[in-house]
Amino acid sequence: MGEQTVVHLVRHGEVHNPDGILYGRMPGFRLSDDGAKMAQRVADYFADRDVRYLVASPLQRAQDTAAPLARAKDLPVAVDERLIEAANTFEGQRWGGKGGILSRRSNWPHLRNPIKPSWGEPYVDIVVRMSMAVEAARQQARGHQAVCVSHQLPIWTMRCAVQGRRLWHDPRSRQCALASVTSLHFEGEVVSHVEYVEPCGDGGNGVGA
């Protein structure tokens, strides 16, 4: 067996977003009060785990989610731009209701190709940058555990790639709840298996090949 390392991909907690904006990479979106509680639950989940390296997306919601774990483990929070949310043409718009994304005719041309997808960053590009971020974290934590705080689509796309699934998908099918943990278990440089847990919910525990 090779060296055992675990890289945990943590989705940020709930965001304060009363206007229902598709915020994407926009600055200034912090965690809600419930999101802050989620972040603490994540820190509690890792309390007895051998976390030696902590890194997060530069966006505020990811940094806020990493903060309680940083305090608990007395670790700095490194920043990796490759963990950032996927780029999206609809950023700054409301998703539903009157004036929402689907009600604007000017948005329709961006919806022509769900496989690419035509409205945002290509899935293959997400996999490339996430793979590089995960490998950097694995190198930093070799023989121990690393935590990478990121966002739903990048985490789910990375998991699909690791497990040999197609990258294009129905967003409703993603198993990546708020403050969830997707764990990549490495033997040497190879992922041996993937685990998924929801420290803040009951939807909870699943293991993939």
Coordinates of C-alpha atoms in Angstrom, one line a residue:
M1 CA 0.0 0.0 0.0
G2 CA 1.2 3.5 -0.7
E3 CA 1.3 6.5 1.6
Q4 CA -2.2 7.3 3.0
T5 CA -3.4 10.8 2.5
V6 CA -6.9 12.3 2.6
V7 CA -8.0 15.5 0.9
H8 CA -11.4 16.7 2.1
L9 CA -13.4 19.0 -0.2
V10 CA -15.7 21.1 2.0
R11 CA -18.6 23.1 0.6
H12 CA -19.1 26.4 2.3
G13 CA -22.1 27.0 4.6
E14 CA -25.3 28.9 4.0
V15 CA -24.9 32.4 2.5
H16 CA -26.7 35.5 3.5
N17 CA -28.6 36.3 0.3
P18 CA -32.0 37.7 1.0
D19 CA -32.5 38.9 -2.6
G20 CA -31.9 35.5 -4.2
I21 CA -29.0 36.6 -6.4
L22 CA -26.9 34.1 -8.3
Y23 CA -23.8 35.5 -6.7
G24 CA -21.1 33.3 -8.3
R25 CA -17.7 35.0 -7.9
M26 CA -19.1 38.3 -6.7
P27 CA -17.4 39.7 -3.6
G28 CA -19.0 40.4 -0.3
F29 CA -21.4 37.5 0.2
R30 CA -20.8 36.3 3.7
L31 CA -22.3 33.4 5.6
S32 CA -25.7 33.8 7.2
D33 CA -26.1 33.2 10.9
D34 CA -27.1 29.6 10.2
G35 CA -24.1 29.3 7.8
A36 CA -21.8 30.4 10.7
K37 CA -23.3 27.6 12.8
M38 CA -22.6 25.2 9.9
A39 CA -19.0 26.3 9.8
Q40 CA -18.6 25.5 13.5
R41 CA -20.2 22.1 12.9
V42 CA -17.6 21.4 10.2
A43 CA -14.8 22.4 12.6
D44 CA -16.3 20.0 15.2
Y45 CA -16.4 17.2 12.6
F46 CA -12.7 17.5 12.1
A47 CA -11.8 17.9 15.7
D48 CA -10.3 14.4 16.1
R49 CA -8.9 14.2 12.5
D50 CA -5.3 14.7 11.6
V51 CA -5.7 17.9 9.6
R52 CA -2.3 19.4 8.8
Y53 CA -3.2 21.7 5.9
L54 CA -6.1 24.1 5.4
V55 CA -6.8 26.0 2.2
A56 CA -9.9 27.8 0.8
S57 CA -11.3 29.6 -2.2
P58 CA -10.7 33.4 -1.9
L59 CA -14.4 34.1 -1.8
Q60 CA -15.7 35.3 1.6
R61 CA -18.1 32.5 2.2
A62 CA -15.3 30.0 1.8
Q63 CA -13.0 31.9 4.1
D64 CA -15.8 32.3 6.7
T65 CA -16.4 28.5 6.6
A66 CA -12.7 27.8 7.1
A67 CA -12.2 30.2 10.0
P68 CA -13.6 28.0 12.9
L69 CA -11.5 25.1 11.7
A70 CA -8.4 27.3 11.5
R71 CA -8.9 28.4 15.1
A72 CA -9.5 24.9 16.3
K73 CA -6.5 23.4 14.6
D74 CA -4.3 26.5 15.0
L75 CA -3.6 26.5 11.3
P76 CA -3.3 29.4 8.8
V77 CA -5.9 29.4 5.9
A78 CA -4.0 29.3 2.7
V79 CA -5.7 30.7 -0.4
D80 CA -5.9 28.9 -3.7
E81 CA -7.7 30.6 -6.6
R82 CA -8.2 27.2 -8.3
L83 CA -10.8 26.4 -5.6
I84 CA -13.0 29.3 -6.6
E85 CA -16.6 29.0 -7.8
A86 CA -17.3 28.3 -11.4
A87 CA -17.6 31.2 -13.8
N88 CA -21.2 31.9 -14.8
T89 CA -22.7 34.3 -17.4
F90 CA -25.8 34.8 -15.2
E91 CA -23.8 36.1 -12.2
G92 CA -25.6 39.0 -10.5
Q93 CA -29.1 38.0 -11.7
R94 CA -32.0 36.5 -9.8
W95 CA -32.6 32.9 -10.7
G96 CA -36.4 32.6 -10.5
G97 CA -39.5 34.8 -10.5
K98 CA -40.3 37.9 -12.6
G99 CA -37.1 39.2 -14.2
G100 CA -35.3 36.0 -13.3
I101 CA -32.7 34.3 -15.5
L102 CA -35.1 32.1 -17.5
S103 CA -37.6 35.0 -18.1
R104 CA -35.0 37.1 -19.9
R105 CA -34.9 36.4 -23.7
S106 CA -31.4 37.8 -23.8
N107 CA -30.3 34.9 -21.6
W108 CA -31.7 32.1 -23.8
P109 CA -28.8 31.9 -26.3
H110 CA -26.5 31.0 -23.3
L111 CA -28.7 28.0 -22.6
R112 CA -28.1 26.3 -26.0
N113 CA -25.6 23.6 -24.9
P114 CA -25.9 22.1 -21.4
I115 CA -23.1 19.6 -22.1
K116 CA -20.4 22.3 -22.4
P117 CA -22.1 24.2 -20.5
S118 CA -22.7 27.2 -22.8
W119 CA -23.6 29.6 -19.9
G120 CA -20.4 29.2 -17.9
E121 CA -16.9 27.7 -17.3
P122 CA -16.5 24.4 -19.2
Y123 CA -16.6 21.3 -17.0
V124 CA -13.2 20.1 -18.2
D125 CA -11.6 23.4 -17.2
I126 CA -13.1 23.0 -13.7
V127 CA -11.6 19.5 -13.4
V128 CA -8.2 20.7 -14.5
R129 CA -7.9 23.4 -12.0
M130 CA -9.5 21.4 -9.2
S131 CA -7.2 18.5 -9.8
M132 CA -4.2 20.9 -9.5
A133 CA -5.6 22.3 -6.3
V134 CA -6.2 18.8 -4.8
E135 CA -2.7 17.7 -5.8
A136 CA -1.2 20.7 -4.2
A137 CA -3.1 20.0 -1.0
R138 CA -2.1 16.3 -1.1
Q139 CA 1.5 17.3 -1.4
Q140 CA 1.2 19.7 1.6
A141 CA -0.4 17.0 3.8
R142 CA 1.4 13.8 2.7
G143 CA 0.6 11.0 5.1
H144 CA -2.0 13.2 6.9
Q145 CA -5.2 15.1 6.0
A146 CA -5.9 18.3 4.2
V147 CA -9.1 20.4 4.0
C148 CA -10.0 22.4 0.9
V149 CA -13.0 24.7 1.3
S150 CA -14.7 25.3 -2.1
H151 CA -18.1 25.4 -3.8
Q152 CA -20.7 23.0 -5.0
L153 CA -20.1 22.8 -8.7
P154 CA -16.3 22.5 -8.6
I155 CA -16.5 19.9 -5.8
W156 CA -19.2 17.8 -7.6
T157 CA -17.4 18.1 -11.0
M158 CA -14.2 16.9 -9.4
R159 CA -16.0 14.0 -7.8
C160 CA -17.5 13.0 -11.1
A161 CA -14.1 13.0 -12.7
V162 CA -12.5 10.9 -10.0
Q163 CA -15.4 8.4 -10.1
G164 CA -15.5 8.2 -13.9
R165 CA -18.9 9.7 -14.3
R166 CA -19.9 12.0 -17.1
L167 CA -19.3 15.6 -16.3
W168 CA -22.5 17.1 -17.6
H169 CA -25.4 16.6 -15.3
D170 CA -28.7 17.8 -13.9
P171 CA -27.8 20.2 -11.0
R172 CA -30.5 18.7 -8.9
S173 CA -28.6 15.4 -8.9
R174 CA -25.6 16.8 -7.1
Q175 CA -24.7 15.2 -3.8
C176 CA -23.0 18.2 -2.3
A177 CA -25.1 19.8 0.4
L178 CA -24.1 23.0 2.2
A179 CA -21.2 22.4 4.6
S180 CA -20.8 18.8 3.3
V181 CA -17.5 16.9 3.2
T182 CA -16.4 15.0 0.1
S183 CA -13.3 13.1 1.0
L184 CA -10.7 11.8 -1.5
H185 CA -8.7 8.9 0.0
F186 CA -5.3 8.6 -1.6
E187 CA -2.9 5.6 -1.6
G188 CA 0.2 7.2 -2.9
E189 CA -0.9 9.4 -5.8
V190 CA -4.0 7.5 -6.6
V191 CA -7.5 7.9 -5.2
S192 CA -8.6 4.6 -3.7
H193 CA -12.1 5.7 -2.7
V194 CA -14.4 8.6 -2.1
E195 CA -16.5 9.3 1.0
Y196 CA -19.3 11.8 1.5
V197 CA -20.8 13.1 4.8
E198 CA -23.1 15.9 5.8
P199 CA -22.0 17.1 9.3
C200 CA -25.0 19.5 9.4
G201 CA -27.7 17.1 8.1
D202 CA -29.2 13.7 8.0
G203 CA -28.7 13.1 4.3
G204 CA -25.5 11.9 5.4
N205 CA -23.1 9.1 4.7
G206 CA -22.3 7.6 1.3
V207 CA -19.3 5.8 -0.1
G208 CA -18.4 5.7 -3.7
A209 CA -15.8 3.6 -5.5

